[in-house]
Structures are given as C-alpha cells and as structure tokens.
Amino acid sequence: MTADGIVGEFLALKSETDADLLAMQCGDFYEFFAEDAEFVGDELDLKVSEKSSHGSTYPMAGVPVDDLTPYLKALVERGYRVAVADQYETEDGHAREITRVVTPGTLLETTDPAAQFLASIVVVDGRYGLALADVTTGEFLVTTTDAAADVLAELHRFDPVEVLPGPTVDATGDLLTRVRDRTDASITDYDEAAFAPGRAERTLREQFGDTALESVGLDDRAGVAAAGAALAYVKETGVGVLDAMTRLQAYDPGDHLDLDATTQRNLELTETMHGDREGSLLGTVDHTVTSAGRRRLREWLTRPRRDRTVIDRRLDSVDALASAALARDRVREVLDDAYDLERLAARASSGSADATDLLSVRDTLAVLPALADAVADSRLADSPLSDIVDRPDRETAAALLAELDSALSEDPPKTVTEGGLFRRGYDADLDDLLDRYEDAREWLDGLAEREKARTGITHLQVDRNKTDGYYIQVGKSETDDVPEEYREIKTLKNSRRYTTDELEEREREILRLEEARGDLEYDLFRDLRDRVAAHAECLQAVGRTLATVDALASLATHAASHDWCRPEVVDPGPLVVEAGRHPVVETTTDFVPNDVDLRDDRGFLLVTGPNMSGKSTYMRQAALIVLLAQAGSFVPARAATVGVVDGIYTRVGALDELAGGRSTFMVEMQELSNILHSATEESLVVLDEVGRGTATYDGISIAWATTEYIHNEIGCKCLFATHYHELTALADHLPRVANVHVAVAGDDGGDEDITFLRTIEEGPTDRSYGVHVADLAGVPKPVVDRSRDVLDRLREERAIEARGAETSDGGENGTTQAVFDLSAGGFREEADEATAESDGGGLDPATEAVLSELEDTSLAETSPVDLMARVREWQERLPEKGEK
Ligand code: ADP
C-alpha cells in the first residue's frame, strides 16, 4: 500500500529511521499515524481518530507541541525509541525532517535524579571495552578489562538504562543474555561501523581534541572503540549535549572494590532483594538534600575505593562534619538551595534550558560562596572540605553568577518568547525598546481620562481585545457626543466601540514594539544560554563540589545520629570490629551488637547456629562494615579496624533464581565457581550455606572441599555459615579456621524453648539444631524421633578425610592427611605406624571404626541378641574383599 500526502510523508520519514515510533510535527501538534497511532493510543491512552488521505483513511493520534515531552518520556521509559520529526519553514511552505531520536539512554527530560547511563560494550583483540555516558550530566567514563565478569559487575554498578553491544560482543559467550537477565536496560543494535576502532578514534578526537586520548591514558583499542561508539550514538540521536560532554575519564576498575553483580544484590546496596529502595543500605544512610548529592552517595556505596589515602581523606571530612554539628547543619542548609547543576549544564548545552533553568543556575552558583563561607567560618576550616570547595574555578563561577544576576529579572515568564525575561540596564537596545513601549503604554493609559476631559463624555473607557485590538468604548446614551474623528468599529447592546487614526497608529507601534521586544529578548536569552553552556565545565565542577559535600554531610549526619565510629583503615590488615551492628537491621530492631575478629591466624570463621539465629545478619554486617569503611564512611560499631580488601564476594541463598528458569543449585554452584576463581588473598568472602541445594553427602562434600580450597589456596578472609555442623571439626585441623557460633539460651538439653541470644561466641555449636527446630515447628513426634535415629546412624557411618594446609616449613609435599570420624566425633592423624605395620596397605576408615567399636564392646554388658545384631551390622560395614 502506498500513501500520498501527509500520511505518505510520515511513512517515508518512518522508513528512514530504525526508531520504534515516529512523532511528526504538523503545525501545533505532533502526530502519530497508522500503526504508530494505534500503538500510542493503547500505551498512552491517547484518543485515536481517523485521517483521510488521498482516498484512504488512517488512524491518527496527536499531542500539542508543548505537551510532547511527558509523552516522549513515558514512551521512552517503557523502553521504546521515538523519532521526532520537526516542521520548518521553507521558501515554498514548509518541510519536515527527523531532528532527534529519543532513546532511554539519551532522554534528557528525565526527572529521576539517579544517573542515567548509556553503556556501550565492545570486544577488540579479546579485551572488553566498556563506556558509560550520562547525557543528563555529561559524565563520560571508559574502562577496559579481560574478563566478561568484570563487564557484568560494572554494568551492575552503573545500572545503565540502555546498552549498545558492539558487533562481536555476543560471539564471546552469553554476556548479552546475562546482561538481559540482570538489568532492565534496553539493548539497542547500533551501527556496527561506529564500533570500528579507527572510526571511533576519529569521533573521540573530534570531540575532545587531538591530545585528549593520550591525556586520559586511553591507549587501548577496546576502550577507544567503546567510547567512540557511545559518543557517535549520542551525536546521532541529536540530543544536542555534546558541549556538556567536556571530559572523558578512563578509570581502572582496580581502583574500586571488586563487587560482583551477585554481591551487590546480596548486600542490598541500592535496593532490597525485592527491588525496594527503602531497606537498602543507600535508602538507610541517605540524608542528602540535593539530587546530585544522592547520585554521588550512590556512586560511593556501589564503588568503594581501595586506596587508603583516598579513603582516609573522605573519612577526615566525614569526621570533621560529624563532630561539628552546628557547622554541619549550616552546610546542609546552604546546600538545600542548590539545584542539579550538572543537569542544568546539559540542558543549557542542548538548548532546552528555559529562563527558570537559568535562574536555577544562578541560584546554585550563589550557593558556592555561601558554602565556602560556611566552611571557612567554622570548625571545618582545617578539614579537607576547604580544598573541596576550592576545587572549582571560583572566579569564573562568580563572573557567570554576576552576569546572570544582572541579566535575569526576578520572576521571568515560563516561555522564553514572551518578553519580560531581562532586567533593565542589561542591554541598551532592549532598554530603548522598553522606554518606547512604556511611552506608548502611558499614552494609552492616560487616553481615557484625556478624552473624557476633552469631550465631556462620562462613560468612556479604553480597552483591548483579540478581535478589535485597542478601542474606545462609549456608553449608548452618549454616542451622539463623540467627536468626528471617532470611527465606529462595533455596536454592542449598551455601547459602541470606536477607533481613531492616532489610536491605530499607537496600536501598531505597541504591537511592533512588543514583537521587537520578544524577538530581542529571545536572542538575548539564547546568547545568555549559550554563554552558560560554554561554561559547562565550570558548572560541572561546581556541581560536583556541591554533590560531594552533600554526600559527605549525609554520611556525617547518619554517623552522628546512629552513633557510628570512625574505622581505622589499614592496608593490609585484619578485620576487627568491636560491638558491631548491621547498618540497616539496627534501624528497625533492638540490635544485639557483635564482635568480629578476622586476623591472620584466624582469617576463616565458620559460623554455626540454628536457623534464624542471626548468622547471615552477622556475616553481612561484617561485609557492610568493610564496604562502608572503604566508601569513606563511619561504621556501625564501637570501634573497628578495617584492613583494605580488594573485593567482597558473597553467596547467599538464592531466592529468585528459580523464576529465571535456572535451577537453584546450578546458580549456587555458578556463584561459588565465580568466587573461587575471582577471590584473591586480599579479598573478603562471605558464604551463607554452600551445598544446601543438593543431597546431604554431595553438599557436605562440596562445603568441605570449598573450605579447604579457600583456606589453603586462596588464603583470603572468609566467613562461612553452615548448617553442616560436622565442618566445625575442621578448625582443629586447618590453622586459620576458627569456629564461632550464635549463642542460644536453653542449650543444656532441656530445650523446649530455644531463645536466640544473637551474641556471637567462640567455638562451634555443640549439636545440630535442625531436628530440634523441626520439633519446635510441630513436626509430628514419630517423624522427629525417627529423624534423630537417622541422624545418629548417619553420624556413625560417615568418616571424612580432611586435607590440610601447606606446611610453612616446607614439610612433606605440604599436605597432612587426617581422618574425621563422625562416630568418634573428631580427627585422628593418619597413623604412620599403622601404615608401616600392615605391609604398606593400612586399614580403611570403615574397618578401623568397626575394630574400635569391637574393642569397646563389653561382653558382660551386652545381651546375646544385641550382640548378634551388632555383629551383623559390623559385617555389613566391612568393605567387600578387593573393594578397598
Ligand atoms: P540465620 O542466617 O541464622 O538464619 P538471620 O541472620 O537471617 O538468621 O537472622 C534472623 C533474624 O534475626 C532476622 O530477622 C534478623 O533481623 C534478626 N537478627 C539477626 N541478628 C540480630 C542481632 N544481632 N540483633 C537483633 N536481631 C538480629
């Protein structure tokens, strides 16, 4: 089907773009036609009408030009890409062209204060390049890495809204599938050519100048390709913020604490497992007063640092702010007047900033000197805050502030073409126009009185409306007295309207002046906006300073109100926490503080205790204290020494993976595998149950081997909660493993009601609580009793061999063998003599166990029937000949 006329034009434009929808300007409306009309009709509840065009009819839906933004926003936030075709005047009428494609990653009109990243990923020569651009603030980051897992972790941190995968990204595995699984980002197939390193490099050089790549240290082709493609996309979609993209920052993920995507979720950093902000770490500690400050705080919590000097600097500021309550309040009060300067700079660059936005720029620029004063005149003067407020170019900022101050009137109209934007004295031409305008107005204002005096007519007034323009209105009773030069233009019921040559002349002049004033003000406004845009870099620097101080003040506020302490950060060092609390749980519960003691000789804690006793809370608390410290925050504890770690890796019971179609156990093992591959000696690993998702013997074997591997091979700090009580015996054998347990009242065996004390104590729990909890939960008695029997039998029958750590004195290939015999309840070194005595064969554990029971059996105390039963059981337990 072909279509002519307006619908034909629509369809032709639509075929030029790969956007999902097209909004085409037709005079005062943006229209959607055909399928697009039906679609937006459904999605946005717009009225769909019929448009006849050259003999056919098409669905049509439209929105007024001034109302497009909210509709665009709604469509784009649902993941659609919308092309916008604007109408412009030509010599013979008008024409239309696509001026912008609005996509999730290039939506400038967002009202969500969170960063809005567009990510592009490429693989070049086996390396991954990842670029992240936030068009709303001009932030532009790039990094490279060898590992797909790093890309995934970074994506999780930045939580992009749109991802551009380069042409070969998916050839390297299931990265894209995992991106899709893990984020709500829209995935956009973008022009493959833009990712070619040569072309990408040209794009970057055009934007940042010839030396820019060298100066950011971007010598990596993957990084160049990713950043170039992202920039090309921003350019091509026409959002118009290139001027606000003032710098490209190459970063090394190694500067930041490694937090894999799972850990970020498990620790509920920015949202809870259920997706709520409230109840997350960020939701709890956020007391920022500006949206830019909130973005900064989020960045800190998702990207804690590894460099002790950076961390200490932040802590110095938080410390100063936390202990100077008055100064802190003053700082926060001052900041309260600040708007989002980074965003305003982007809006100025794109030409979408209106007069109110420029006023916001002005008001926010005024915050900087006020903030500097608040710092200088207080106990904060000697803190690093003084440097922070000095970072922006204060002179440039002050000059721009002065210009905006002298330019903009206090209460400017919302539309920039209306007039009334500028103050007197700002522009001589404008002043001249205004003088003449005011003269004309004065003449008009006095006209009624003058005419009344001159003609003696009492019911005479001067007014203006749309159809008649200016007129003199005279009451019916006096119309006979009107002077000759009055020309009647309209008769009403009780009056007549007249005009005169002079009035007409003045009217024309006023209209001319109004138009000239609107035009001139609009030009002046655009000039001013361009000058503001040209200062984007300065505005961004001021914005960053305000955001940073806001985030620091927020951390200090929380620290002061929740009695947090400054951690002593050491590198390297132990994790020793005195009376620590969980930062989120402590705000809703009467929290029982706990100590954490992870040092060299006990870097691996096995945490045991019944279900619901507080094991995972304890371990997360430890992880969050490390994370907070490395973010530069105080921590919930009486005192804490935090050795810097390079990464935190966690595995906790996976709730929601089943829905994703992957079996829980498979996910559990994938996560475990990732941890065992990624963690280094300097990491912190938190394992909340391993091997639960499979049969007991499988599970305990995996937990056992995992403990050995982490202890012997990785050697990192580790907290491992397990319900395999049997593992606790490992502490006797692996030198760095220590047992702690959650104390329980009523441990003496008379146990009808267990009370969780929540305190962590040294040593293992002395029994397994599973069956007991089943009992408490009301599981029928025969089942509980039988469980006890089965448990006892299982314990008797299992014997496990433990693999020891490398001996530091370089002894025998480094490993010692031991046998864990559950029936005897402990370890025994594998006896060398035994090995020697039995022709180098040695006895297998099952035979040994039978022999020892045989030895222990007292003939005098055992009935013949029991004895027979026992002998039969021993026979069954002895290995078949040759089986060994
Ligand atoms: P587990 O991992 O042992 O099953 P959890 O850590 O999930 O137990 O804790 C169970 C409940 O106890 C949670 O509701 C938690 O809020 C609460 N809790 C845990 N530790 C403490 C504590 N130290 N003080 C107070 N309540 C706690």
mmCIF file of N, CA and C in Angstrom, residues 405-443:
data_model
loop_
_atom_site.group_PDB
_atom_site.id
_atom_site.type_symbol
_atom_site.label_atom_id
_atom_site.label_comp_id
_atom_site.label_asym_id
_atom_site.label_seq_id
_atom_site.Cartn_x
_atom_site.Cartn_y
_atom_site.Cartn_z
ATOM 1 N N ASP A 405 22.906 37.382 37.299
ATOM 2 C CA ASP A 405 22.236 38.250 38.248
ATOM 3 C C ASP A 405 21.799 39.551 37.598
ATOM 4 N N SER A 406 22.718 40.117 36.814
ATOM 5 C CA SER A 406 22.392 41.405 36.204
ATOM 6 C C SER A 406 21.425 41.225 35.038
ATOM 7 N N ALA A 407 21.357 40.028 34.486
ATOM 8 C CA ALA A 407 20.544 39.826 33.291
ATOM 9 C C ALA A 407 19.090 39.497 33.598
ATOM 10 N N LEU A 408 18.884 38.518 34.443
ATOM 11 C CA LEU A 408 17.544 37.929 34.537
ATOM 12 C C LEU A 408 16.662 38.663 35.528
ATOM 13 N N SER A 409 15.429 38.899 35.141
ATOM 14 C CA SER A 409 14.506 39.518 36.075
ATOM 15 C C SER A 409 14.074 38.467 37.088
ATOM 16 N N GLU A 410 13.540 38.949 38.175
ATOM 17 C CA GLU A 410 13.327 38.052 39.306
ATOM 18 C C GLU A 410 12.256 37.003 39.021
ATOM 19 N N ASP A 411 11.269 37.380 38.239
ATOM 20 C CA ASP A 411 10.151 36.478 38.060
ATOM 21 C C ASP A 411 9.871 36.317 36.566
ATOM 22 N N PRO A 412 10.761 35.651 35.852
ATOM 23 C CA PRO A 412 10.646 35.628 34.397
ATOM 24 C C PRO A 412 9.485 34.738 33.947
ATOM 25 N N PRO A 413 8.935 35.015 32.754
ATOM 26 C CA PRO A 413 7.862 34.165 32.246
ATOM 27 C C PRO A 413 8.420 32.796 31.875
ATOM 28 N N LYS A 414 7.549 31.810 31.826
ATOM 29 C CA LYS A 414 7.988 30.448 31.552
ATOM 30 C C LYS A 414 8.432 30.294 30.092
ATOM 31 N N THR A 415 7.677 30.937 29.180
ATOM 32 C CA THR A 415 8.083 30.805 27.780
ATOM 33 C C THR A 415 9.043 31.928 27.434
ATOM 34 N N VAL A 416 10.098 31.544 26.725
ATOM 35 C CA VAL A 416 11.192 32.486 26.539
ATOM 36 C C VAL A 416 10.914 33.511 25.437
ATOM 37 N N THR A 417 9.777 33.393 24.729
ATOM 38 C CA THR A 417 9.494 34.344 23.657
ATOM 39 C C THR A 417 8.511 35.416 24.085
ATOM 40 N N GLU A 418 8.136 35.384 25.354
ATOM 41 C CA GLU A 418 7.054 36.246 25.817
ATOM 42 C C GLU A 418 7.490 37.664 26.150
ATOM 43 N N GLY A 419 8.777 37.838 26.416
ATOM 44 C CA GLY A 419 9.227 39.132 26.916
ATOM 45 C C GLY A 419 9.154 39.165 28.427
ATOM 46 N N GLY A 420 9.919 40.091 29.030
ATOM 47 C CA GLY A 420 9.896 40.187 30.488
ATOM 48 C C GLY A 420 10.959 39.349 31.156
ATOM 49 N N LEU A 421 11.920 38.853 30.353
ATOM 50 C CA LEU A 421 12.953 37.996 30.920
ATOM 51 C C LEU A 421 14.040 38.788 31.612
ATOM 52 N N PHE A 422 14.291 40.004 31.049
ATOM 53 C CA PHE A 422 15.537 40.673 31.453
ATOM 54 C C PHE A 422 15.320 41.881 32.325
ATOM 55 N N ARG A 423 16.342 42.142 33.083
ATOM 56 C CA ARG A 423 16.338 43.334 33.922
ATOM 57 C C ARG A 423 16.699 44.548 33.073
ATOM 58 N N ARG A 424 16.223 45.721 33.538
ATOM 59 C CA ARG A 424 16.657 46.998 32.968
ATOM 60 C C ARG A 424 18.160 47.156 33.166
ATOM 61 N N GLY A 425 18.795 47.777 32.191
ATOM 62 C CA GLY A 425 20.222 48.042 32.347
ATOM 63 C C GLY A 425 21.084 46.930 31.802
ATOM 64 N N TYR A 426 20.475 45.810 31.388
ATOM 65 C CA TYR A 426 21.274 44.691 30.889
ATOM 66 C C TYR A 426 21.682 44.925 29.442
ATOM 67 N N ASP A 427 20.735 45.474 28.640
ATOM 68 C CA ASP A 427 21.036 45.662 27.231
ATOM 69 C C ASP A 427 20.430 46.989 26.780
ATOM 70 N N ALA A 428 21.266 47.853 26.181
ATOM 71 C CA ALA A 428 20.833 49.207 25.847
ATOM 72 C C ALA A 428 19.695 49.191 24.824
ATOM 73 N N ASP A 429 19.783 48.313 23.814
ATOM 74 C CA ASP A 429 18.726 48.255 22.804
ATOM 75 C C ASP A 429 17.398 47.852 23.422
ATOM 76 N N LEU A 430 17.508 46.902 24.312
ATOM 77 C CA LEU A 430 16.283 46.446 24.952
ATOM 78 C C LEU A 430 15.697 47.569 25.813
ATOM 79 N N ASP A 431 16.567 48.278 26.530
ATOM 80 C CA ASP A 431 16.099 49.393 27.347
ATOM 81 C C ASP A 431 15.381 50.426 26.490
ATOM 82 N N ASP A 432 15.972 50.705 25.320
ATOM 83 C CA ASP A 432 15.386 51.675 24.411
ATOM 84 C C ASP A 432 13.992 51.230 23.970
ATOM 85 N N LEU A 433 13.893 49.966 23.602
ATOM 86 C CA LEU A 433 12.593 49.425 23.206
ATOM 87 C C LEU A 433 11.585 49.541 24.339
ATOM 88 N N LEU A 434 12.066 49.210 25.526
ATOM 89 C CA LEU A 434 11.172 49.242 26.680
ATOM 90 C C LEU A 434 10.715 50.662 26.975
ATOM 91 N N ASP A 435 11.643 51.642 26.814
ATOM 92 C CA ASP A 435 11.271 53.045 27.029
ATOM 93 C C ASP A 435 10.146 53.439 26.085
ATOM 94 N N ARG A 436 10.358 53.081 24.810
ATOM 95 C CA ARG A 436 9.343 53.471 23.821
ATOM 96 C C ARG A 436 8.027 52.739 24.086
ATOM 97 N N TYR A 437 8.153 51.530 24.481
ATOM 98 C CA TYR A 437 6.954 50.753 24.794
ATOM 99 C C TYR A 437 6.201 51.396 25.954
ATOM 100 N N GLU A 438 6.967 51.774 26.958
ATOM 101 C CA GLU A 438 6.320 52.365 28.124
ATOM 102 C C GLU A 438 5.676 53.705 27.806
ATOM 103 N N ASP A 439 6.359 54.497 26.936
ATOM 104 C CA ASP A 439 5.743 55.769 26.491
ATOM 105 C C ASP A 439 4.399 55.504 25.855
ATOM 106 N N ALA A 440 4.399 54.521 24.946
ATOM 107 C CA ALA A 440 3.170 54.222 24.222
ATOM 108 C C ALA A 440 2.093 53.760 25.186
ATOM 109 N N ARG A 441 2.505 52.952 26.149
ATOM 110 C CA ARG A 441 1.531 52.459 27.122
ATOM 111 C C ARG A 441 0.976 53.608 27.971
ATOM 112 N N GLU A 442 1.870 54.521 28.311
ATOM 113 C CA GLU A 442 1.456 55.647 29.141
ATOM 114 C C GLU A 442 0.417 56.489 28.409
ATOM 115 N N TRP A 443 0.718 56.714 27.124
ATOM 116 C CA TRP A 443 -0.220 57.484 26.302
ATOM 117 C C TRP A 443 -1.588 56.812 26.325
#
